[in-house]
XYZ file of C-alpha atoms in Angstrom:
701
model
C -31.431 -26.566 4.429
C -34.850 -26.568 2.721
C -36.164 -30.112 2.280
C -38.545 -30.558 -0.674
C -40.930 -33.489 -0.910
C -40.786 -33.546 -4.692
C -38.233 -33.061 -7.363
C -37.970 -33.665 -11.080
C -36.356 -32.193 -14.172
C -36.846 -28.667 -12.861
C -34.062 -29.413 -10.396
C -31.543 -29.693 -13.259
C -29.855 -26.387 -12.550
C -26.674 -25.179 -14.233
C -24.743 -26.810 -11.378
C -26.176 -30.186 -12.398
C -26.023 -29.774 -16.162
C -22.369 -28.663 -16.022
C -21.312 -31.218 -13.437
C -17.764 -32.436 -14.073
C -17.075 -36.123 -13.626
C -14.402 -35.492 -11.014
C -16.712 -33.243 -8.960
C -19.426 -35.896 -9.083
C -16.912 -38.540 -8.019
C -15.636 -36.408 -5.113
C -19.237 -36.092 -3.936
C -19.654 -39.867 -4.102
C -16.442 -40.333 -2.092
C -17.897 -38.154 0.662
C -21.284 -39.905 0.576
C -20.211 -43.566 0.389
C -16.708 -44.351 1.763
C -17.035 -41.556 4.344
C -20.637 -42.691 5.067
C -22.333 -39.338 4.659
C -25.102 -41.089 2.707
C -26.817 -41.571 6.071
C -27.085 -37.811 6.332
C -28.244 -37.377 2.736
C -30.753 -40.230 2.726
C -32.938 -39.839 5.772
C -35.924 -41.899 6.887
C -38.599 -40.059 4.936
C -36.820 -37.735 2.516
C -33.500 -36.349 1.301
C -31.333 -33.802 3.059
C -30.909 -32.155 -0.362
C -33.085 -32.924 -3.359
C -30.524 -31.313 -5.676
C -27.735 -33.622 -4.520
C -30.054 -36.613 -4.862
C -30.899 -35.495 -8.407
C -27.189 -35.518 -9.337
C -27.193 -39.297 -8.853
C -30.752 -39.949 -10.114
C -31.814 -41.391 -6.781
C -35.492 -42.506 -6.401
C -37.959 -39.651 -6.112
C -39.802 -38.738 -2.972
C -43.542 -38.647 -3.652
C -46.266 -36.902 -1.710
C -48.442 -39.953 -0.943
C -46.053 -42.839 -1.544
C -43.622 -44.453 0.831
C -39.970 -43.521 0.793
C -37.575 -46.471 0.718
C -34.370 -45.156 2.304
C -32.646 -48.541 2.105
C -33.264 -48.790 -1.627
C -31.893 -45.272 -2.149
C -28.718 -46.076 -0.198
C -28.191 -49.268 -2.183
C -28.578 -47.359 -5.442
C -25.993 -44.828 -4.303
C -23.486 -47.536 -3.318
C -23.919 -49.296 -6.645
C -23.351 -46.026 -8.490
C -20.160 -45.395 -6.525
C -18.827 -48.879 -7.310
C -19.523 -48.337 -10.998
C -17.836 -44.922 -11.151
C -14.908 -46.048 -9.021
C -13.909 -48.363 -11.870
C -13.870 -45.381 -14.227
C -12.185 -42.933 -11.846
C -8.683 -43.389 -13.274
C -9.776 -41.335 -16.268
C -11.209 -38.462 -14.215
C -9.191 -35.245 -14.399
C -9.653 -31.673 -13.246
C -11.736 -29.598 -15.678
C -10.048 -27.111 -17.977
C -8.562 -24.579 -17.567
C -7.999 -25.644 -13.944
C -5.934 -28.686 -14.975
C -3.555 -26.653 -17.169
C -3.295 -23.853 -14.611
C -2.374 -26.308 -11.858
C 0.296 -27.796 -14.090
C 1.797 -24.364 -14.834
C 1.569 -23.361 -11.178
C 3.296 -26.570 -10.085
C 6.208 -25.830 -12.437
C 6.417 -22.167 -11.388
C 6.438 -22.836 -7.644
C 7.666 -26.431 -7.461
C 4.529 -28.253 -6.269
C 4.437 -32.059 -6.477
C 1.421 -33.987 -7.803
C -0.282 -34.378 -4.425
C 0.178 -30.714 -3.517
C -1.325 -29.664 -6.866
C -4.144 -32.159 -6.319
C -4.941 -30.714 -2.882
C -4.987 -27.193 -4.300
C -7.223 -28.279 -7.186
C -9.688 -30.006 -4.859
C -9.814 -26.943 -2.595
C -10.477 -24.730 -5.617
C -13.428 -26.921 -6.670
C -14.677 -27.149 -3.095
C -14.798 -23.372 -2.723
C -16.316 -22.739 -6.136
C -18.766 -25.607 -6.683
C -21.882 -25.189 -4.599
C -23.111 -28.790 -4.529
C -19.675 -30.223 -3.713
C -19.482 -27.679 -0.895
C -22.945 -28.629 0.380
C -22.064 -32.310 0.242
C -18.954 -31.674 2.326
C -21.142 -30.023 4.983
C -22.438 -33.497 5.828
C -19.023 -34.372 7.252
C -19.808 -32.129 10.207
C -18.241 -29.053 11.733
C -15.655 -30.579 14.043
C -12.871 -31.720 11.763
C -9.713 -32.182 13.791
C -6.356 -32.243 12.037
C -6.346 -36.039 12.224
C -9.854 -36.357 10.830
C -9.139 -33.826 8.088
C -6.136 -35.838 6.947
C -8.246 -39.003 6.834
C -11.086 -37.313 4.920
C -8.733 -35.904 2.270
C -6.902 -39.210 2.020
C -10.166 -40.967 1.180
C -11.469 -38.311 -1.218
C -8.199 -37.993 -3.150
C -7.213 -41.666 -2.827
C -3.810 -40.805 -1.380
C -1.920 -42.218 1.662
C -2.708 -40.416 4.907
C 0.983 -39.920 5.688
C 1.571 -38.201 2.354
C -1.453 -35.942 2.873
C -0.279 -35.067 6.372
C 3.173 -34.122 5.078
C 1.718 -32.066 2.229
C -0.428 -30.051 4.671
C 2.263 -29.672 7.344
C 3.352 -26.140 8.333
C 6.776 -26.951 6.902
C 5.299 -28.094 3.590
C 5.446 -26.055 0.400
C 1.697 -25.329 0.376
C 1.916 -23.704 3.802
C 5.197 -21.919 3.120
C 3.807 -20.356 -0.042
C 0.375 -19.781 1.572
C -1.254 -21.239 -1.544
C -3.250 -23.482 0.768
C -3.918 -22.829 4.435
C -5.252 -25.360 6.934
C -7.544 -24.206 9.747
C -8.461 -26.967 12.188
C -8.478 -25.076 15.488
C -11.945 -23.514 15.120
C -14.024 -26.722 14.748
C -14.540 -25.956 11.066
C -16.274 -27.956 8.354
C -14.269 -29.183 5.358
C -14.542 -25.993 3.311
C -13.692 -23.926 6.383
C -10.642 -26.060 7.120
C -9.085 -25.438 3.707
C -8.395 -21.953 2.341
C -6.807 -21.121 -0.969
C -4.581 -18.035 -1.089
C -7.595 -15.839 -1.824
C -11.001 -16.018 -3.428
C -9.801 -14.157 -6.518
C -6.809 -16.485 -6.848
C -9.059 -19.568 -6.690
C -11.426 -18.040 -9.249
C -8.473 -17.325 -11.529
C -7.271 -20.926 -11.350
C -10.724 -22.187 -12.241
C -11.694 -19.800 -15.029
C -8.673 -17.986 -16.523
C -6.356 -19.251 -19.208
C -3.003 -18.545 -17.577
C -0.924 -19.577 -20.600
C 2.437 -17.825 -20.295
C 1.236 -15.886 -17.248
C 3.882 -13.906 -15.400
C 4.029 -13.955 -11.579
C 2.285 -10.589 -11.405
C -0.590 -12.053 -13.454
C -0.991 -14.942 -11.043
C -1.168 -12.491 -8.145
C -3.010 -9.571 -9.692
C -5.387 -7.785 -7.285
C -3.036 -8.908 -4.499
C 0.309 -7.530 -5.674
C 1.044 -4.578 -7.954
C 4.152 -3.061 -9.449
C 5.238 0.107 -7.657
C 4.986 3.376 -9.555
C 8.010 5.627 -9.925
C 9.058 7.644 -6.894
C 8.016 11.306 -6.776
C 10.867 12.441 -4.527
C 14.630 12.264 -4.930
C 17.426 11.183 -2.616
C 18.196 14.861 -2.077
C 14.944 15.013 -0.097
C 16.395 12.389 2.259
C 19.741 14.023 2.944
C 19.051 13.623 6.669
C 19.247 9.838 6.139
C 22.435 9.896 4.047
C 24.576 7.928 6.516
C 22.038 5.072 6.531
C 21.341 5.117 2.797
C 25.052 5.150 1.913
C 25.263 1.720 3.568
C 21.773 0.305 2.964
C 21.782 0.646 -0.838
C 25.094 -1.235 -1.297
C 23.894 -3.877 1.167
C 20.744 -4.517 -0.886
C 22.716 -4.503 -4.130
C 25.055 -7.153 -2.764
C 22.159 -9.194 -1.310
C 20.416 -9.316 -4.679
C 23.611 -10.244 -6.495
C 24.291 -13.140 -4.106
C 20.630 -14.194 -3.820
C 20.878 -13.827 -0.054
C 17.849 -15.152 1.842
C 16.162 -13.543 4.821
C 16.812 -9.896 3.928
C 14.211 -7.713 5.679
C 14.246 -3.939 6.106
C 11.969 -2.335 8.707
C 11.146 1.349 8.103
C 9.046 3.331 10.554
C 7.971 6.918 11.007
C 4.871 9.043 11.357
C 2.302 8.971 8.519
C 3.354 10.989 5.488
C 7.053 11.222 6.334
C 8.024 9.556 3.044
C 8.513 5.867 3.891
C 6.914 4.549 0.691
C 8.637 7.113 -1.499
C 12.000 6.237 0.021
C 11.434 2.516 -0.581
C 10.647 3.200 -4.245
C 13.775 5.328 -4.540
C 15.935 2.589 -3.049
C 14.510 0.074 -5.537
C 15.391 2.424 -8.398
C 18.927 2.899 -7.075
C 19.579 -0.847 -6.885
C 17.977 -1.287 -10.340
C 15.379 -3.704 -9.033
C 11.626 -4.039 -9.591
C 9.545 -3.331 -6.502
C 6.170 -4.966 -5.925
C 3.724 -3.755 -3.293
C 1.287 -5.897 -1.337
C -2.243 -4.563 -1.858
C -4.340 -3.259 1.007
C -7.608 -3.696 -0.941
C -9.103 -6.500 -2.996
C -10.574 -6.178 -6.482
C -13.876 -4.965 -5.001
C -12.188 -2.174 -3.038
C -12.697 -3.911 0.312
C -9.848 -3.858 2.804
C -7.726 -6.998 3.118
C -6.947 -8.332 6.574
C -3.409 -8.431 7.890
C -3.400 -12.230 7.796
C -4.513 -12.279 4.157
C -1.800 -9.782 3.209
C 0.781 -11.827 5.072
C -0.208 -14.887 3.058
C 0.205 -12.833 -0.109
C 3.787 -12.050 0.925
C 4.500 -15.765 1.274
C 3.005 -16.484 -2.136
C 4.852 -13.574 -3.756
C 8.141 -14.850 -2.344
C 7.464 -18.151 -4.122
C 6.441 -16.578 -7.437
C 9.203 -13.951 -7.635
C 12.044 -16.103 -6.331
C 13.650 -16.370 -9.788
C 13.544 -12.636 -10.527
C 15.516 -9.650 -9.238
C 12.696 -8.049 -7.340
C 11.835 -6.731 -3.900
C 8.563 -6.555 -1.981
C 6.948 -3.769 0.012
C 4.506 -4.482 2.852
C 3.005 -1.255 4.174
C 1.097 -0.778 7.447
C 2.637 -3.780 9.182
C 0.667 -2.897 12.298
C -1.986 -5.151 10.712
C 0.346 -8.087 11.327
C 2.896 -7.299 14.027
C 1.030 -4.738 16.114
C -1.019 -5.863 19.103
C -3.086 -3.543 21.267
C -0.976 -4.112 24.329
C -3.881 -5.853 26.001
C -5.771 -9.135 25.890
C -5.749 -9.773 22.141
C -2.612 -10.948 20.371
C -1.461 -9.837 16.960
C -1.583 -12.046 13.863
C 2.178 -12.497 14.094
C 1.978 -13.567 17.732
C -0.619 -16.241 16.956
C 1.534 -17.608 14.110
C 4.963 -16.944 15.500
C 6.822 -19.904 13.999
C 5.305 -19.224 10.596
C 6.373 -15.575 10.738
C 9.873 -16.457 11.876
C 10.281 -18.828 8.937
C 9.140 -16.074 6.576
C 11.644 -13.552 7.939
C 14.475 -16.060 7.886
C 13.841 -17.746 4.529
C 12.341 -15.142 2.193
C 14.161 -15.146 -1.146
C 13.342 -11.562 -2.135
C 14.385 -8.584 0.025
C 11.282 -7.238 1.722
C 10.517 -3.789 3.128
C 8.150 -3.655 6.095
C 6.698 -0.174 6.689
C 5.133 0.977 9.935
C 3.712 4.196 11.378
C 3.913 3.246 15.063
C 6.211 0.650 16.653
C 4.753 1.103 20.146
C 3.006 -2.288 20.342
C 5.248 -4.387 18.108
C 6.734 -7.426 19.825
C 10.519 -6.923 20.309
C 10.971 -10.610 19.473
C 10.088 -9.780 15.867
C 12.100 -6.573 15.703
C 15.373 -8.410 16.295
C 14.820 -10.456 13.132
C 15.084 -7.478 10.774
C 18.430 -6.782 9.129
C 17.970 -3.036 9.175
C 15.634 -0.857 11.233
C 15.380 2.642 9.808
C 13.533 5.484 11.482
C 12.363 8.278 9.163
C 11.640 11.564 10.900
C 9.979 14.488 9.190
C 12.725 16.122 7.072
C 14.516 19.094 8.652
C 13.444 22.621 7.820
C 15.749 23.208 4.843
C 14.632 19.983 3.175
C 10.977 20.738 3.887
C 11.475 24.075 2.162
C 13.054 22.388 -0.859
C 10.205 19.841 -1.105
C 7.670 22.689 -1.058
C 9.734 24.540 -3.648
C 9.910 21.485 -5.908
C 6.175 20.827 -5.756
C 4.731 24.315 -6.059
C 7.521 26.864 -6.389
C 5.584 28.544 -9.217
C 2.699 29.309 -6.875
C 4.302 30.171 -3.534
C 6.721 33.017 -2.996
C 9.981 32.375 -1.169
C 8.795 34.036 2.043
C 5.737 31.791 2.228
C 7.858 28.708 1.515
C 10.247 29.527 4.359
C 7.373 30.237 6.718
C 5.628 26.965 5.891
C 8.885 25.044 6.271
C 9.057 26.114 9.914
C 6.177 23.748 10.693
C 7.852 20.686 12.222
C 4.922 18.360 11.486
C 4.832 19.167 7.760
C 5.530 15.756 6.229
C 6.301 15.289 2.506
C 3.005 13.484 1.834
C 1.008 16.460 3.122
C 2.956 18.773 0.838
C 2.618 16.608 -2.267
C -1.110 15.981 -1.842
C -1.934 19.645 -1.324
C 0.351 20.548 -4.242
C -1.459 18.102 -6.534
C -4.718 19.888 -5.785
C -3.541 23.458 -6.326
C -1.389 22.600 -9.353
C -4.453 21.181 -11.080
C -6.144 24.563 -10.607
C -3.285 26.585 -12.032
C -4.516 28.823 -14.845
C -8.001 29.142 -13.346
C -6.948 31.218 -10.320
C -4.161 33.666 -9.601
C -1.093 32.770 -7.543
C -2.348 34.504 -4.404
C -5.566 32.455 -4.394
C -3.669 29.248 -5.050
C -1.167 30.060 -2.293
C -3.982 30.648 0.181
C -5.660 27.409 -0.842
C -2.433 25.452 -0.469
C -1.893 26.775 3.053
C -5.517 26.076 3.983
C -5.286 22.475 2.748
C -2.057 21.886 4.650
C -3.475 23.467 7.801
C -6.657 21.363 7.754
C -4.688 18.162 7.162
C -2.357 18.877 10.063
C -5.263 19.540 12.401
C -7.062 16.379 11.238
C -3.920 14.377 12.080
C -3.925 15.743 15.609
C -1.115 18.264 15.081
C -1.120 21.984 15.587
C -2.243 24.005 12.616
C -0.068 26.353 10.602
C -1.458 29.429 12.309
C -0.308 28.255 15.712
C 3.093 27.324 14.350
C 3.512 30.800 12.890
C 2.419 32.472 16.117
C 5.105 30.610 18.029
C 7.835 31.187 15.459
C 10.734 33.511 16.094
C 10.373 37.065 14.765
C 12.461 37.808 11.706
C 14.686 40.198 13.678
C 15.363 37.829 16.609
C 18.934 37.994 17.888
C 20.639 36.709 21.018
C 21.867 40.247 21.670
C 18.338 41.019 22.879
C 18.540 38.430 25.671
C 20.157 39.312 28.993
C 21.765 36.311 30.671
C 24.978 35.133 32.300
C 26.270 33.247 29.250
C 27.254 33.944 25.680
C 24.280 32.386 23.921
C 25.754 32.527 20.441
C 28.928 30.823 21.605
C 26.825 28.235 23.421
C 24.819 27.509 20.256
C 27.999 27.007 18.240
C 29.405 24.691 20.907
C 26.272 22.548 21.015
C 26.254 22.398 17.211
C 29.783 21.034 17.271
C 29.132 18.355 19.906
C 25.393 17.578 19.322
C 24.780 16.705 22.981
C 23.931 18.932 25.933
C 21.702 19.137 29.005
C 20.903 22.762 29.778
C 18.638 24.394 32.362
C 17.343 27.876 31.515
C 15.881 29.739 34.491
C 14.735 33.226 35.251
C 11.905 35.725 35.031
C 8.940 34.935 32.777
C 9.212 36.383 29.264
C 12.981 36.750 29.421
C 13.472 34.588 26.310
C 14.085 31.042 27.577
C 11.672 29.288 25.212
C 12.571 31.659 22.368
C 16.216 30.683 22.752
C 15.287 26.999 22.445
C 13.529 27.846 19.163
C 16.539 29.793 17.997
C 18.828 26.907 18.910
C 16.658 24.499 16.900
C 16.915 26.743 13.858
C 20.648 27.259 14.342
C 21.223 23.489 14.554
C 18.660 22.792 11.802
C 16.845 20.346 14.086
C 13.192 19.913 14.995
C 12.099 21.199 18.388
C 9.849 19.083 20.608
C 8.198 21.246 23.262
C 6.600 19.390 26.184
C 4.991 20.572 29.397
C 3.979 18.878 32.601
C 0.480 18.199 31.287
C 1.964 16.231 28.385
C 3.695 13.880 30.805
C 1.247 13.258 33.621
C -0.979 10.185 33.349
C -3.508 9.024 35.978
C -2.779 5.316 35.498
C -0.039 3.348 37.233
C 3.164 3.601 35.238
C 1.531 5.908 32.688
C 3.616 8.973 33.533
C 6.837 6.966 33.386
C 5.890 5.597 29.955
C 5.087 9.107 28.721
C 8.509 10.286 29.863
C 10.211 7.393 28.084
C 8.207 8.096 24.920
C 9.046 11.801 24.650
C 12.763 11.113 25.030
C 12.609 8.185 22.589
C 10.696 10.215 19.979
C 13.038 13.174 20.282
C 16.118 10.978 19.960
C 14.637 9.123 16.984
C 13.990 12.410 15.170
C 17.301 13.906 16.324
C 15.264 16.726 17.829
C 15.949 19.232 20.562
C 13.716 18.331 23.511
C 12.418 21.239 25.585
C 10.409 20.664 28.742
C 8.895 24.037 29.481
C 7.944 25.074 33.019
C 9.730 21.979 34.281
C 9.234 23.094 37.907
C 5.615 21.902 37.661
C 6.913 18.375 37.176
C 10.523 17.940 38.303
C 9.842 18.906 41.905
C 11.964 18.199 44.960
C 11.330 14.551 45.938
C 11.703 15.441 49.628
C 8.422 17.326 49.296
C 6.553 14.585 47.423
C 3.198 13.566 48.856
C 2.632 10.515 46.626
C 4.882 7.633 45.627
C 4.210 8.169 41.914
C 5.699 11.664 42.151
C 9.004 10.160 43.273
C 9.032 7.409 40.642
C 8.201 9.936 37.922
C 11.125 12.164 38.913
C 13.396 9.102 39.069
C 12.383 8.151 35.537
C 12.994 11.691 34.308
C 16.478 11.739 35.811
C 17.321 8.385 34.214
C 16.137 9.527 30.793
C 18.058 12.790 31.113
C 21.285 10.914 31.788
C 20.900 8.490 28.876
C 19.546 10.933 26.290
C 21.829 11.222 23.251
C 20.793 14.666 22.125
C 20.102 18.218 23.240
C 17.804 18.498 26.257
C 16.633 21.849 27.588
C 14.560 22.489 30.694
C 13.118 25.926 31.397
C 11.697 27.201 34.653
C 10.738 30.406 36.425
C 11.234 28.739 39.822
C 14.664 27.135 40.056
C 14.378 26.734 43.831
C 11.527 24.222 43.368
C 13.584 21.744 41.326
C 14.901 18.523 42.797
C 18.530 18.989 43.822
C 19.608 15.796 42.057
C 18.188 17.102 38.808
C 20.320 20.234 39.028
C 23.463 18.079 39.095
C 22.346 16.403 35.840
C 22.515 19.639 33.852
C 25.758 20.446 32.081
C 24.955 24.136 32.303
C 22.485 26.322 34.180
C 21.863 29.711 32.607
C 20.101 32.568 34.343
C 17.885 34.882 32.227
C 17.318 38.413 33.522
C 15.286 41.474 32.426
C 16.658 43.547 29.580
C 19.412 46.091 30.126
C 18.479 49.654 29.076
C 20.512 49.593 25.858
C 19.046 46.209 24.880
C 15.540 47.479 25.529
C 16.104 50.567 23.386
C 17.499 48.578 20.431
C 14.636 46.115 20.676
C 12.161 49.007 20.699
C 13.679 50.335 17.476
C 13.327 46.919 15.841
C 9.696 46.522 16.878
C 8.793 50.012 15.712
C 10.184 49.155 12.310
C 8.390 45.793 12.232
C 5.045 47.340 13.257
C 5.328 50.220 10.823
C 5.714 52.905 13.521
C 7.958 55.942 13.178
C 11.263 55.760 15.020
C 11.019 57.069 18.603
C 12.676 60.306 19.637
C 15.776 59.909 21.779
C 14.021 61.765 24.603
C 11.812 58.697 25.097
C 14.808 56.506 25.876
C 14.881 57.693 29.507
C 11.274 56.562 30.027
C 12.239 53.118 28.775
C 15.231 53.002 31.135
C 12.957 53.432 34.162
C 11.436 49.982 33.551
C 13.775 47.583 35.353
C 11.737 44.415 34.716
C 11.214 44.693 30.964
C 11.590 41.487 28.949
C 11.492 40.472 25.264
C 8.188 38.762 26.024
C 6.589 42.149 26.758
C 7.497 43.388 23.282
C 6.178 40.207 21.667
C 2.888 40.515 23.565
C 2.325 44.083 22.394
C 3.185 43.141 18.824
C 0.341 40.616 18.924
C -1.919 43.162 20.561
C -1.116 45.667 17.823
C -2.899 43.447 15.264
C -6.331 44.151 16.771
C -5.568 47.292 18.870
C -3.137 49.322 16.740
C -0.767 51.791 18.369
C -0.229 55.067 16.559
C 3.388 55.765 17.483
C 6.386 54.727 19.554
C 5.221 56.735 22.548
C 2.029 54.671 22.780
C 4.134 51.547 22.572
C 6.290 52.717 25.491
C 3.209 53.549 27.568
C 1.844 50.084 26.848
C 5.135 48.587 27.995
C 4.913 50.599 31.231
C 1.419 49.248 31.845
C 2.626 45.674 31.384
C 5.518 46.180 33.789
C 3.199 47.536 36.510
C 1.179 44.293 36.369
C 4.200 42.186 37.288
C 5.124 41.240 40.813
C 8.332 42.947 41.897
C 11.303 41.173 40.346
C 13.861 39.972 42.829
C 17.215 38.843 41.598
C 18.290 35.386 42.678
C 21.834 34.372 43.427
C 22.693 30.680 43.284
C 26.039 29.724 44.740
C 26.680 26.801 42.399
C 26.056 28.630 39.118
């Protein structure tokens, strides 16, 4: 603090001219009864000339002597004089009226309103704040209670009860107490937010609604942009959840909390808005930014929820708290989450909240299970299945995209509704300036770039791995009826299948076909996706891929599983055995369709083979299959149909697979073939590069 040797009328700043009597008296309470005058009035000068000027204390002169004793006596006499008048001191307007209205709206008693009013002045009046600094920076809870008791002239016991965690000020988060960081007085007391304190002090809140009290912290949700038809995959949950919320609102049931999680953009917020519309209830969202556009911390947003519960308790409304990782999510390491540091406070909130609250989360990985059990309903939202993705695309930009493009885009399993709607908003705004082809290209480019930025595969890769339009199980040679198998799995929704055989014979393609036939997403994993160099890391990765697939009701395919699920008798490291053990456990408990593919069945652990419901061997194409597939590819590539005389050349290739045809189709894009004969010659060249195919006979198949 700067210490001037002189002061006079030029020190009469706006703070001094507009000094309210109650602020002046609070300053005197700190200086005299709490003995901070010893800090203000030092041996040779004042700690603050401005504070001294408030009370017209003797000047400090350059050459004269400073009489500290005389200054202290003058200050004590002034306090005694004003103490006699203090019964007439009130909070300045509009603070006094706002506190009165707030007390009626929330149910605060006189002392609680008084504490909130003092905190508001403390955080907004500079000289009162500076005076409080003289109390020091180590205010324990006991000392804080004593200080406030003296300043407000209230019994210490009453102050302690008003500031207790179970008190109304703490429950509504209108006033928070921080005494565990050795804070000064202003640091020990926090109003709900800076904007809220400013509003109490300066705004006329006559007839203010709850949303006005909490503006910049809470806002009314806009209308949903999707419909319940876009969430048909959640119908079984929604058919129960919506009536449950309707009944909870009708009966004013406390402690209703709905936890919704799913990857970013999957439609969590849109679904919450739809649910609110269906139960005919107003939905309010907790802001992530303050009035200046700065992000709000998780703790601040949590306090806003508490306050909103107090303000909206008399109305039929619900709350939405997005990105709950800010509160419940730790990093799995040394630092604890906000919720973990204030566990009792959080538990009270989840058990006592008067308005149903939605808690939205992108990743539940690091959320404490102790909190998860306190939610009434935990709802996982996967990316919508292919048919629904297609309909969402159609609804948003069906005028721009042709049906073929829509179906192709819908094949992308990572294409969340939010990605579609944002890209559609861009291209729809350009409609009329560009033709449909340009807009279609732009839409696909925007979607592709967004997917890549989120860490997913782009659209181009998804299209390259998609099934050809003429794919059929008739073009796969194996020892099972694949179409019958697909129908059986569709009827029972659970299966563990091992596909083995020569490379390119259609094992992975069949998994893609099965996903389309069952209208389920397909999660493809390989050994590299599972292995982790840290202790327990591989086991956690295995658990995660099964958990994610089950949550999204996906088909899980582990491709080239022989590189991972090796015979434990041949393991050289302990982690190899524990990893296989974890895989076997997850396979047994997985409630879905699990497929493993391998070219080397003999390398698999024998125990794993017993876990599979069915083991299907894939072989090279039979001559008739190869000929029909050739006809299909010639048509797809724009080549003339081959002469029947070429069929014998095709029959000579005994190790031909569907993968060979797919490879040459890709090659044709940059090295075109002129006719079917060139295609056959290219197939012959591919077959010569393969090692001789030897059929395998397994006695237990």
